[in-house]
Amino acid sequence: MKNKKILVTGGAGFLGSRIIEGFVTQGVPRENIFVPLSKKLDLREKKNCEKAVQGRHIVSHAAGITGGGEFHRDHPGEILYGNLVMGVELMEAARKAGVEKFITIGSAAEYPEHAPMPLREEDLWQGPLEALHAPYAAAKKILLLQGQAYRKQYGFNAIHLLMANMYGPGDKRKNGFVIPMLIERVKETKECGGSFIEVWGTGKPTRDFLYVDDAARGIILAVEEYDKLEPVNIASGIEISIKELVAIISELMEFRGEIRWNTEKPDGQARRLLDATKAEREFGFKAAIGFREGLQKTIAAHLANF
């Protein structure tokens, strides 16, 4: 990839910045990597997509409009429209511009609400989506279909990666992402001498949490090695409940107060564990950072910078 010119949407963000570092590690000069900032180049407009892809060999589409449960509850129209229009127009512009490879960064939210565990790529269409995240997930799944249709009709090399819940140092994302939100809540409670923190739901739901550096490494491996029609999970393959997550964060942050579970608030999808075997088989990806180690790094970075 050393001589390739690369577009990374969302490149100033949490995951996108790591993707850029991954490309640089593989020998791509920084000046060959273009990051369109939304304030200057709104990719929800067709003309801006056409401008962004000109002269690019590879497009890694990591930009997206998403957040935690409250954000998805309050902004379903914005989420659906923004993600759908941005992705569809960008892929069409890339196809017309002769881009060699297009990588859509999708989400585990694309799986049906009641799909069997662990989530396997072949079960992606086996039922309806979980209602809260359906606008976001549907927009992403349309991009999977678009990439597959373009491959069949035009020979366009588009791949689709299904990402687990990402976390790690430097996660300043707003809109209620669970790990940074919990770390900040514990920090604030300790600073003001509080005796408890409130957490939404029952704590029973489970998630597959993936350290962001592992996520970026998986994406780079897929860019280099994977050129097939079918989507691929990028995940840790380890299932952690929200109750376990809260307990580990409390322990690592030496918080001994009460955890008050607000069961009037929604839990979201009951379970989410991804089968990570296909990524290992196809391009040698396996998560390297354990969950406890990753949380230690994340907490340390958060406390040092906020």
PDB file of C-alpha atoms in Angstrom:
ATOM      1  CA  MET A   1       0.000   0.000   0.000  1.00  0.00           C
ATOM      2  CA  LYS A   2       3.014   2.310   0.149  1.00  0.00           C
ATOM      3  CA  ASN A   3       2.159   4.065  -3.098  1.00  0.00           C
ATOM      4  CA  LYS A   4      -1.594   4.222  -2.568  1.00  0.00           C
ATOM      5  CA  LYS A   5      -3.567   7.396  -1.975  1.00  0.00           C
ATOM      6  CA  ILE A   6      -6.121   6.755   0.742  1.00  0.00           C
ATOM      7  CA  LEU A   7      -9.296   8.468   1.935  1.00  0.00           C
ATOM      8  CA  VAL A   8     -10.252   7.866   5.584  1.00  0.00           C
ATOM      9  CA  THR A   9     -13.635   9.329   6.486  1.00  0.00           C
ATOM     10  CA  GLY A  10     -13.971   9.913  10.200  1.00  0.00           C
ATOM     11  CA  GLY A  11     -10.170  10.070  10.282  1.00  0.00           C
ATOM     12  CA  ALA A  12     -10.143  12.706  13.013  1.00  0.00           C
ATOM     13  CA  GLY A  13     -12.247  10.486  15.261  1.00  0.00           C
ATOM     14  CA  PHE A  14     -11.671   7.749  17.800  1.00  0.00           C
ATOM     15  CA  LEU A  15     -11.355   4.798  15.405  1.00  0.00           C
ATOM     16  CA  GLY A  16     -10.404   6.725  12.287  1.00  0.00           C
ATOM     17  CA  SER A  17      -7.261   8.187  13.843  1.00  0.00           C
ATOM     18  CA  ARG A  18      -6.106   4.645  14.679  1.00  0.00           C
ATOM     19  CA  ILE A  19      -6.818   3.492  11.140  1.00  0.00           C
ATOM     20  CA  ILE A  20      -4.563   6.255   9.864  1.00  0.00           C
ATOM     21  CA  GLU A  21      -1.788   5.170  12.234  1.00  0.00           C
ATOM     22  CA  GLY A  22      -2.231   1.632  10.940  1.00  0.00           C
ATOM     23  CA  PHE A  23      -1.757   2.734   7.358  1.00  0.00           C
ATOM     24  CA  VAL A  24       1.316   4.755   8.334  1.00  0.00           C
ATOM     25  CA  THR A  25       2.760   1.708  10.114  1.00  0.00           C
ATOM     26  CA  GLN A  26       2.348  -0.206   6.847  1.00  0.00           C
ATOM     27  CA  GLY A  27       4.456   2.384   5.047  1.00  0.00           C
ATOM     28  CA  VAL A  28       1.852   4.768   3.643  1.00  0.00           C
ATOM     29  CA  PRO A  29       3.165   8.357   3.792  1.00  0.00           C
ATOM     30  CA  ARG A  30       0.897  10.624   5.831  1.00  0.00           C
ATOM     31  CA  GLU A  31       0.660  13.022   2.913  1.00  0.00           C
ATOM     32  CA  ASN A  32      -1.014  10.226   0.922  1.00  0.00           C
ATOM     33  CA  ILE A  33      -3.863   9.979   3.455  1.00  0.00           C
ATOM     34  CA  PHE A  34      -6.753  12.428   3.070  1.00  0.00           C
ATOM     35  CA  VAL A  35      -9.171  13.115   5.948  1.00  0.00           C
ATOM     36  CA  PRO A  36     -12.263  15.153   5.001  1.00  0.00           C
ATOM     37  CA  LEU A  37     -13.418  17.196   8.008  1.00  0.00           C
ATOM     38  CA  SER A  38     -17.199  17.471   8.214  1.00  0.00           C
ATOM     39  CA  LYS A  39     -17.154  21.236   8.766  1.00  0.00           C
ATOM     40  CA  LYS A  40     -15.359  21.724   5.460  1.00  0.00           C
ATOM     41  CA  LEU A  41     -16.624  18.770   3.441  1.00  0.00           C
ATOM     42  CA  ASP A  42     -20.052  17.498   4.464  1.00  0.00           C
ATOM     43  CA  LEU A  43     -20.268  14.028   2.931  1.00  0.00           C
ATOM     44  CA  ARG A  44     -24.050  14.065   3.076  1.00  0.00           C
ATOM     45  CA  GLU A  45     -23.801  16.132  -0.107  1.00  0.00           C
ATOM     46  CA  LYS A  46     -23.076  14.346  -3.376  1.00  0.00           C
ATOM     47  CA  LYS A  47     -20.679  16.975  -4.736  1.00  0.00           C
ATOM     48  CA  ASN A  48     -18.505  16.696  -1.620  1.00  0.00           C
ATOM     49  CA  CYS A  49     -18.322  12.915  -1.942  1.00  0.00           C
ATOM     50  CA  GLU A  50     -17.218  13.299  -5.543  1.00  0.00           C
ATOM     51  CA  LYS A  51     -14.544  15.774  -4.502  1.00  0.00           C
ATOM     52  CA  ALA A  52     -13.303  13.594  -1.634  1.00  0.00           C
ATOM     53  CA  VAL A  53     -12.683  10.456  -3.704  1.00  0.00           C
ATOM     54  CA  GLN A  54     -10.878  12.060  -6.648  1.00  0.00           C
ATOM     55  CA  GLY A  55      -7.441  10.516  -7.147  1.00  0.00           C
ATOM     56  CA  ARG A  56      -7.892   8.000  -4.290  1.00  0.00           C
ATOM     57  CA  HIS A  57      -7.067   4.321  -4.599  1.00  0.00           C
ATOM     58  CA  ILE A  58      -8.577   3.161  -1.285  1.00  0.00           C
ATOM     59  CA  VAL A  59     -11.542   4.489   0.712  1.00  0.00           C
ATOM     60  CA  SER A  60     -11.971   3.501   4.359  1.00  0.00           C
ATOM     61  CA  HIS A  61     -15.405   4.755   5.378  1.00  0.00           C
ATOM     62  CA  ALA A  62     -15.288   5.054   9.168  1.00  0.00           C
ATOM     63  CA  ALA A  63     -17.444   8.180   9.553  1.00  0.00           C
ATOM     64  CA  GLY A  64     -20.847   7.732  11.130  1.00  0.00           C
ATOM     65  CA  ILE A  65     -23.579   9.272  13.237  1.00  0.00           C
ATOM     66  CA  THR A  66     -24.204   7.173  16.316  1.00  0.00           C
ATOM     67  CA  GLY A  67     -24.141   7.203  20.109  1.00  0.00           C
ATOM     68  CA  GLY A  68     -25.560   5.579  23.209  1.00  0.00           C
ATOM     69  CA  GLY A  69     -29.142   4.593  23.929  1.00  0.00           C
ATOM     70  CA  GLU A  70     -30.478   8.081  24.653  1.00  0.00           C
ATOM     71  CA  PHE A  71     -28.995   9.497  21.454  1.00  0.00           C
ATOM     72  CA  HIS A  72     -30.516   6.712  19.366  1.00  0.00           C
ATOM     73  CA  ARG A  73     -33.869   7.191  21.078  1.00  0.00           C
ATOM     74  CA  ASP A  74     -33.944  10.953  20.450  1.00  0.00           C
ATOM     75  CA  HIS A  75     -32.338  11.209  16.971  1.00  0.00           C
ATOM     76  CA  PRO A  76     -33.549   8.278  14.822  1.00  0.00           C
ATOM     77  CA  GLY A  77     -34.224  10.396  11.740  1.00  0.00           C
ATOM     78  CA  GLU A  78     -30.877  12.160  11.849  1.00  0.00           C
ATOM     79  CA  ILE A  79     -29.098   8.845  12.353  1.00  0.00           C
ATOM     80  CA  LEU A  80     -30.885   7.073   9.491  1.00  0.00           C
ATOM     81  CA  TYR A  81     -30.614   9.892   6.968  1.00  0.00           C
ATOM     82  CA  GLY A  82     -27.039  10.909   7.755  1.00  0.00           C
ATOM     83  CA  ASN A  83     -25.535   7.430   7.686  1.00  0.00           C
ATOM     84  CA  LEU A  84     -27.501   6.271   4.662  1.00  0.00           C
ATOM     85  CA  VAL A  85     -26.970   9.279   2.413  1.00  0.00           C
ATOM     86  CA  MET A  86     -23.310   9.712   3.337  1.00  0.00           C
ATOM     87  CA  GLY A  87     -22.461   6.062   2.689  1.00  0.00           C
ATOM     88  CA  VAL A  88     -24.515   5.578  -0.481  1.00  0.00           C
ATOM     89  CA  GLU A  89     -23.247   8.762  -2.141  1.00  0.00           C
ATOM     90  CA  LEU A  90     -19.648   8.085  -1.137  1.00  0.00           C
ATOM     91  CA  MET A  91     -19.651   4.554  -2.546  1.00  0.00           C
ATOM     92  CA  GLU A  92     -21.277   5.663  -5.786  1.00  0.00           C
ATOM     93  CA  ALA A  93     -18.743   8.477  -6.163  1.00  0.00           C
ATOM     94  CA  ALA A  94     -15.916   6.026  -5.434  1.00  0.00           C
ATOM     95  CA  ARG A  95     -17.177   3.603  -8.072  1.00  0.00           C
ATOM     96  CA  LYS A  96     -17.404   6.316 -10.706  1.00  0.00           C
ATOM     97  CA  ALA A  97     -13.956   7.643  -9.798  1.00  0.00           C
ATOM     98  CA  GLY A  98     -12.322   4.226 -10.258  1.00  0.00           C
ATOM     99  CA  VAL A  99     -11.418   3.641  -6.596  1.00  0.00           C
ATOM    100  CA  GLU A 100      -9.677   0.256  -6.247  1.00  0.00           C
ATOM    101  CA  LYS A 101     -11.119  -0.773  -2.885  1.00  0.00           C
ATOM    102  CA  PHE A 102     -13.904   0.500  -0.619  1.00  0.00           C
ATOM    103  CA  ILE A 103     -14.107  -0.557   3.049  1.00  0.00           C
ATOM    104  CA  THR A 104     -17.344   0.035   4.928  1.00  0.00           C
ATOM    105  CA  ILE A 105     -16.946   0.037   8.714  1.00  0.00           C
ATOM    106  CA  GLY A 106     -20.215  -1.504   9.853  1.00  0.00           C
ATOM    107  CA  SER A 107     -21.512  -2.566  13.254  1.00  0.00           C
ATOM    108  CA  ALA A 108     -22.626  -5.574  15.256  1.00  0.00           C
ATOM    109  CA  ALA A 109     -25.937  -3.706  15.594  1.00  0.00           C
ATOM    110  CA  GLU A 110     -26.687  -4.950  12.067  1.00  0.00           C
ATOM    111  CA  TYR A 111     -27.451  -8.413  13.442  1.00  0.00           C
ATOM    112  CA  PRO A 112     -31.076  -9.376  14.175  1.00  0.00           C
ATOM    113  CA  GLU A 113     -32.198  -8.810  17.744  1.00  0.00           C
ATOM    114  CA  HIS A 114     -32.779 -12.507  18.377  1.00  0.00           C
ATOM    115  CA  ALA A 115     -30.030 -14.025  16.246  1.00  0.00           C
ATOM    116  CA  PRO A 116     -28.355 -17.087  17.812  1.00  0.00           C
ATOM    117  CA  MET A 117     -25.162 -16.549  19.796  1.00  0.00           C
ATOM    118  CA  PRO A 118     -22.380 -16.179  18.966  1.00  0.00           C
ATOM    119  CA  LEU A 119     -23.297 -13.919  16.059  1.00  0.00           C
ATOM    120  CA  ARG A 120     -22.096 -15.483  12.808  1.00  0.00           C
ATOM    121  CA  GLU A 121     -21.944 -13.681   9.500  1.00  0.00           C
ATOM    122  CA  GLU A 122     -24.300 -16.146   7.813  1.00  0.00           C
ATOM    123  CA  ASP A 123     -27.085 -15.214  10.300  1.00  0.00           C
ATOM    124  CA  LEU A 124     -27.063 -11.501   9.463  1.00  0.00           C
ATOM    125  CA  TRP A 125     -30.484 -11.594   7.772  1.00  0.00           C
ATOM    126  CA  GLN A 126     -32.246 -14.083  10.057  1.00  0.00           C
ATOM    127  CA  GLY A 127     -34.804 -11.757  11.640  1.00  0.00           C
ATOM    128  CA  PRO A 128     -35.722  -8.134  12.445  1.00  0.00           C
ATOM    129  CA  LEU A 129     -33.350  -5.595  13.961  1.00  0.00           C
ATOM    130  CA  GLU A 130     -33.410  -4.466  17.575  1.00  0.00           C
ATOM    131  CA  ALA A 131     -35.804  -1.493  17.566  1.00  0.00           C
ATOM    132  CA  LEU A 132     -33.707   1.159  19.313  1.00  0.00           C
ATOM    133  CA  HIS A 133     -30.735   0.876  16.947  1.00  0.00           C
ATOM    134  CA  ALA A 134     -32.715  -0.088  13.823  1.00  0.00           C
ATOM    135  CA  PRO A 135     -32.285   3.250  11.973  1.00  0.00           C
ATOM    136  CA  TYR A 136     -28.501   3.089  12.340  1.00  0.00           C
ATOM    137  CA  ALA A 137     -28.261  -0.636  11.626  1.00  0.00           C
ATOM    138  CA  ALA A 138     -30.550  -0.479   8.587  1.00  0.00           C
ATOM    139  CA  ALA A 139     -28.472   2.304   7.041  1.00  0.00           C
ATOM    140  CA  LYS A 140     -25.316   0.244   7.492  1.00  0.00           C
ATOM    141  CA  LYS A 141     -26.904  -2.903   6.069  1.00  0.00           C
ATOM    142  CA  ILE A 142     -27.951  -0.997   2.958  1.00  0.00           C
ATOM    143  CA  LEU A 143     -24.250  -0.215   2.421  1.00  0.00           C
ATOM    144  CA  LEU A 144     -23.489  -3.930   2.656  1.00  0.00           C
ATOM    145  CA  LEU A 145     -26.108  -4.597  -0.038  1.00  0.00           C
ATOM    146  CA  GLN A 146     -24.816  -1.709  -2.139  1.00  0.00           C
ATOM    147  CA  GLY A 147     -21.278  -3.065  -2.008  1.00  0.00           C
ATOM    148  CA  GLN A 148     -22.425  -6.562  -2.937  1.00  0.00           C
ATOM    149  CA  ALA A 149     -24.577  -5.258  -5.796  1.00  0.00           C
ATOM    150  CA  TYR A 150     -21.732  -3.117  -7.127  1.00  0.00           C
ATOM    151  CA  ARG A 151     -19.337  -6.053  -6.961  1.00  0.00           C
ATOM    152  CA  LYS A 152     -21.736  -8.192  -8.997  1.00  0.00           C
ATOM    153  CA  GLN A 153     -22.601  -5.567 -11.611  1.00  0.00           C
ATOM    154  CA  TYR A 154     -19.448  -3.464 -11.848  1.00  0.00           C
ATOM    155  CA  GLY A 155     -16.699  -5.635 -10.364  1.00  0.00           C
ATOM    156  CA  PHE A 156     -16.275  -2.996  -7.639  1.00  0.00           C
ATOM    157  CA  ASN A 157     -14.123  -4.237  -4.746  1.00  0.00           C
ATOM    158  CA  ALA A 158     -16.182  -3.330  -1.670  1.00  0.00           C
ATOM    159  CA  ILE A 159     -15.871  -5.130   1.668  1.00  0.00           C
ATOM    160  CA  HIS A 160     -17.996  -4.793   4.809  1.00  0.00           C
ATOM    161  CA  LEU A 161     -16.669  -5.200   8.361  1.00  0.00           C
ATOM    162  CA  LEU A 162     -18.952  -5.749  11.359  1.00  0.00           C
ATOM    163  CA  MET A 163     -17.328  -4.129  14.386  1.00  0.00           C
ATOM    164  CA  ALA A 164     -17.837  -5.070  18.027  1.00  0.00           C
ATOM    165  CA  ASN A 165     -18.285  -2.341  20.679  1.00  0.00           C
ATOM    166  CA  MET A 166     -15.010  -0.418  20.640  1.00  0.00           C
ATOM    167  CA  TYR A 167     -13.298   1.263  23.578  1.00  0.00           C
ATOM    168  CA  GLY A 168      -9.860   2.562  24.516  1.00  0.00           C
ATOM    169  CA  PRO A 169      -7.692   5.571  25.407  1.00  0.00           C
ATOM    170  CA  GLY A 170      -8.705   8.848  23.841  1.00  0.00           C
ATOM    171  CA  ASP A 171     -12.379   7.921  23.599  1.00  0.00           C
ATOM    172  CA  LYS A 172     -13.955  11.362  23.895  1.00  0.00           C
ATOM    173  CA  ARG A 173     -17.114  10.348  22.056  1.00  0.00           C
ATOM    174  CA  LYS A 174     -20.251  11.914  23.431  1.00  0.00           C
ATOM    175  CA  ASN A 175     -23.814  10.659  23.143  1.00  0.00           C
ATOM    176  CA  GLY A 176     -23.612   8.015  25.850  1.00  0.00           C
ATOM    177  CA  PHE A 177     -21.081   5.341  24.875  1.00  0.00           C
ATOM    178  CA  VAL A 178     -21.105   3.051  27.869  1.00  0.00           C
ATOM    179  CA  ILE A 179     -17.412   2.731  28.873  1.00  0.00           C
ATOM    180  CA  PRO A 180     -16.361   6.410  28.710  1.00  0.00           C
ATOM    181  CA  MET A 181     -19.680   7.358  30.281  1.00  0.00           C
ATOM    182  CA  LEU A 182     -19.174   5.005  33.238  1.00  0.00           C
ATOM    183  CA  ILE A 183     -15.562   6.087  33.768  1.00  0.00           C
ATOM    184  CA  GLU A 184     -16.600   9.739  33.822  1.00  0.00           C
ATOM    185  CA  ARG A 185     -19.538   9.025  36.134  1.00  0.00           C
ATOM    186  CA  VAL A 186     -17.326   7.225  38.663  1.00  0.00           C
ATOM    187  CA  LYS A 187     -14.697   9.963  38.442  1.00  0.00           C
ATOM    188  CA  GLU A 188     -17.231  12.738  39.076  1.00  0.00           C
ATOM    189  CA  THR A 189     -18.882  10.847  41.929  1.00  0.00           C
ATOM    190  CA  LYS A 190     -15.546  10.302  43.674  1.00  0.00           C
ATOM    191  CA  GLU A 191     -14.537  13.940  43.222  1.00  0.00           C
ATOM    192  CA  CYS A 192     -17.737  15.266  44.770  1.00  0.00           C
ATOM    193  CA  GLY A 193     -17.765  12.690  47.575  1.00  0.00           C
ATOM    194  CA  GLY A 194     -20.868  10.910  46.343  1.00  0.00           C
ATOM    195  CA  SER A 195     -21.877   7.518  47.650  1.00  0.00           C
ATOM    196  CA  PHE A 196     -23.466   5.953  44.556  1.00  0.00           C
ATOM    197  CA  ILE A 197     -23.664   5.961  40.779  1.00  0.00           C
ATOM    198  CA  GLU A 198     -26.770   5.289  38.727  1.00  0.00           C
ATOM    199  CA  VAL A 199     -26.619   2.967  35.732  1.00  0.00           C
ATOM    200  CA  TRP A 200     -29.401   2.389  33.236  1.00  0.00           C
ATOM    201  CA  GLY A 201     -31.167  -0.966  33.048  1.00  0.00           C
ATOM    202  CA  THR A 202     -30.599  -4.202  34.929  1.00  0.00           C
ATOM    203  CA  GLY A 203     -26.946  -4.849  34.095  1.00  0.00           C
ATOM    204  CA  LYS A 204     -27.855  -8.172  32.499  1.00  0.00           C
ATOM    205  CA  PRO A 205     -27.194  -7.338  28.815  1.00  0.00           C
ATOM    206  CA  THR A 206     -23.881  -8.525  27.404  1.00  0.00           C
ATOM    207  CA  ARG A 207     -21.563  -7.037  24.814  1.00  0.00           C
ATOM    208  CA  ASP A 208     -18.420  -7.972  22.910  1.00  0.00           C
ATOM    209  CA  PHE A 209     -15.938  -5.175  23.712  1.00  0.00           C
ATOM    210  CA  LEU A 210     -12.966  -4.662  21.389  1.00  0.00           C
ATOM    211  CA  TYR A 211      -9.930  -2.512  22.214  1.00  0.00           C
ATOM    212  CA  VAL A 212      -9.652   0.193  19.568  1.00  0.00           C
ATOM    213  CA  ASP A 213      -6.046  -0.591  18.577  1.00  0.00           C
ATOM    214  CA  ASP A 214      -7.093  -4.190  17.939  1.00  0.00           C
ATOM    215  CA  ALA A 215     -10.029  -2.911  15.869  1.00  0.00           C
ATOM    216  CA  ALA A 216      -7.784  -0.761  13.686  1.00  0.00           C
ATOM    217  CA  ARG A 217      -5.321  -3.622  13.219  1.00  0.00           C
ATOM    218  CA  GLY A 218      -8.162  -5.872  12.070  1.00  0.00           C
ATOM    219  CA  ILE A 219      -9.311  -3.264   9.574  1.00  0.00           C
ATOM    220  CA  ILE A 220      -5.822  -2.829   8.113  1.00  0.00           C
ATOM    221  CA  LEU A 221      -5.433  -6.593   7.750  1.00  0.00           C
ATOM    222  CA  ALA A 222      -8.761  -6.733   5.913  1.00  0.00           C
ATOM    223  CA  VAL A 223      -7.693  -3.902   3.599  1.00  0.00           C
ATOM    224  CA  GLU A 224      -4.548  -5.851   2.736  1.00  0.00           C
ATOM    225  CA  GLU A 225      -5.890  -9.392   2.586  1.00  0.00           C
ATOM    226  CA  TYR A 226      -9.684  -9.607   2.208  1.00  0.00           C
ATOM    227  CA  ASP A 227     -11.510  -9.125  -1.100  1.00  0.00           C
ATOM    228  CA  LYS A 228     -14.726 -11.113  -0.810  1.00  0.00           C
ATOM    229  CA  LEU A 229     -18.455 -10.462  -1.027  1.00  0.00           C
ATOM    230  CA  GLU A 230     -19.411 -11.626   2.458  1.00  0.00           C
ATOM    231  CA  PRO A 231     -19.171  -9.405   5.581  1.00  0.00           C
ATOM    232  CA  VAL A 232     -16.682 -10.229   8.355  1.00  0.00           C
ATOM    233  CA  ASN A 233     -16.858  -9.751  12.133  1.00  0.00           C
ATOM    234  CA  ILE A 234     -14.014  -7.842  13.799  1.00  0.00           C
ATOM    235  CA  ALA A 235     -14.388  -8.718  17.468  1.00  0.00           C
ATOM    236  CA  SER A 236     -12.825 -10.091  20.623  1.00  0.00           C
ATOM    237  CA  GLY A 237     -15.169 -13.075  20.797  1.00  0.00           C
ATOM    238  CA  ILE A 238     -15.542 -12.554  24.565  1.00  0.00           C
ATOM    239  CA  GLU A 239     -18.909 -11.841  26.198  1.00  0.00           C
ATOM    240  CA  ILE A 240     -19.023  -9.305  29.075  1.00  0.00           C
ATOM    241  CA  SER A 241     -22.181  -8.250  30.919  1.00  0.00           C
ATOM    242  CA  ILE A 242     -22.799  -4.608  31.793  1.00  0.00           C
ATOM    243  CA  LYS A 243     -22.850  -5.652  35.449  1.00  0.00           C
ATOM    244  CA  GLU A 244     -19.379  -7.193  35.073  1.00  0.00           C
ATOM    245  CA  LEU A 245     -18.185  -4.071  33.266  1.00  0.00           C
ATOM    246  CA  VAL A 246     -19.389  -1.790  36.065  1.00  0.00           C
ATOM    247  CA  ALA A 247     -17.775  -4.025  38.691  1.00  0.00           C
ATOM    248  CA  ILE A 248     -14.373  -4.029  36.936  1.00  0.00           C
ATOM    249  CA  ILE A 249     -14.403  -0.263  36.387  1.00  0.00           C
ATOM    250  CA  SER A 250     -15.365   0.291  40.036  1.00  0.00           C
ATOM    251  CA  GLU A 251     -12.545  -1.977  41.199  1.00  0.00           C
ATOM    252  CA  LEU A 252      -9.904  -0.422  38.947  1.00  0.00           C
ATOM    253  CA  MET A 253     -10.981   3.088  39.969  1.00  0.00           C
ATOM    254  CA  GLU A 254     -11.219   2.127  43.666  1.00  0.00           C
ATOM    255  CA  PHE A 255     -14.862   3.134  43.872  1.00  0.00           C
ATOM    256  CA  ARG A 256     -16.599   1.395  46.759  1.00  0.00           C
ATOM    257  CA  GLY A 257     -19.948   3.137  46.586  1.00  0.00           C
ATOM    258  CA  GLU A 258     -23.347   1.752  45.681  1.00  0.00           C
ATOM    259  CA  ILE A 259     -24.406   0.866  42.151  1.00  0.00           C
ATOM    260  CA  ARG A 260     -28.035   1.846  41.659  1.00  0.00           C
ATOM    261  CA  TRP A 261     -29.633   0.131  38.677  1.00  0.00           C
ATOM    262  CA  ASN A 262     -32.414   2.206  37.136  1.00  0.00           C
ATOM    263  CA  THR A 263     -34.587  -0.604  35.849  1.00  0.00           C
ATOM    264  CA  GLU A 264     -37.139   1.835  34.439  1.00  0.00           C
ATOM    265  CA  LYS A 265     -34.609   2.616  31.712  1.00  0.00           C
ATOM    266  CA  PRO A 266     -34.180   0.251  28.739  1.00  0.00           C
ATOM    267  CA  ASP A 267     -31.544  -2.463  28.625  1.00  0.00           C
ATOM    268  CA  GLY A 268     -31.178  -2.576  24.856  1.00  0.00           C
ATOM    269  CA  GLN A 269     -30.342  -5.828  23.111  1.00  0.00           C
ATOM    270  CA  ALA A 270     -30.084  -8.691  25.625  1.00  0.00           C
ATOM    271  CA  ARG A 271     -26.908 -10.322  24.290  1.00  0.00           C
ATOM    272  CA  ARG A 272     -24.227  -9.482  21.768  1.00  0.00           C
ATOM    273  CA  LEU A 273     -21.297 -11.836  21.239  1.00  0.00           C
ATOM    274  CA  LEU A 274     -19.599 -12.101  17.863  1.00  0.00           C
ATOM    275  CA  ASP A 275     -17.963 -15.159  16.369  1.00  0.00           C
ATOM    276  CA  ALA A 276     -14.457 -13.953  15.496  1.00  0.00           C
ATOM    277  CA  THR A 277     -13.239 -17.104  13.730  1.00  0.00           C
ATOM    278  CA  LYS A 278     -13.813 -15.958  10.149  1.00  0.00           C
ATOM    279  CA  ALA A 279     -11.492 -12.946  10.488  1.00  0.00           C
ATOM    280  CA  GLU A 280      -8.760 -15.190  11.883  1.00  0.00           C
ATOM    281  CA  ARG A 281      -9.247 -17.722   9.097  1.00  0.00           C
ATOM    282  CA  GLU A 282      -9.428 -15.201   6.236  1.00  0.00           C
ATOM    283  CA  PHE A 283      -6.744 -12.683   7.201  1.00  0.00           C
ATOM    284  CA  GLY A 284      -5.168 -13.742  10.475  1.00  0.00           C
ATOM    285  CA  PHE A 285      -6.874 -11.308  12.841  1.00  0.00           C
ATOM    286  CA  LYS A 286      -7.202 -12.149  16.521  1.00  0.00           C
ATOM    287  CA  ALA A 287      -7.699  -9.636  19.341  1.00  0.00           C
ATOM    288  CA  ALA A 288      -4.516  -9.206  21.386  1.00  0.00           C
ATOM    289  CA  ILE A 289      -5.530  -6.906  24.274  1.00  0.00           C
ATOM    290  CA  GLY A 290      -7.427  -8.518  27.153  1.00  0.00           C
ATOM    291  CA  PHE A 291     -10.473  -6.715  28.522  1.00  0.00           C
ATOM    292  CA  ARG A 292      -9.065  -5.920  31.952  1.00  0.00           C
ATOM    293  CA  GLU A 293      -5.788  -4.680  30.459  1.00  0.00           C
ATOM    294  CA  GLY A 294      -7.679  -2.567  27.961  1.00  0.00           C
ATOM    295  CA  LEU A 295      -9.822  -1.012  30.682  1.00  0.00           C
ATOM    296  CA  GLN A 296      -6.739  -0.194  32.758  1.00  0.00           C
ATOM    297  CA  LYS A 297      -5.204   1.642  29.797  1.00  0.00           C
ATOM    298  CA  THR A 298      -8.488   3.402  29.055  1.00  0.00           C
ATOM    299  CA  ILE A 299      -9.054   4.576  32.624  1.00  0.00           C
ATOM    300  CA  ALA A 300      -5.459   5.783  32.994  1.00  0.00           C
ATOM    301  CA  ALA A 301      -5.706   7.806  29.784  1.00  0.00           C
ATOM    302  CA  HIS A 302      -9.077   9.263  30.756  1.00  0.00           C
ATOM    303  CA  LEU A 303      -7.898  10.365  34.196  1.00  0.00           C
ATOM    304  CA  ALA A 304      -4.720  11.870  32.761  1.00  0.00           C
ATOM    305  CA  ASN A 305      -6.511  13.965  30.179  1.00  0.00           C
ATOM    306  CA  PHE A 306      -9.750  15.142  31.778  1.00  0.00           C
TER     307      PHE A 306
END
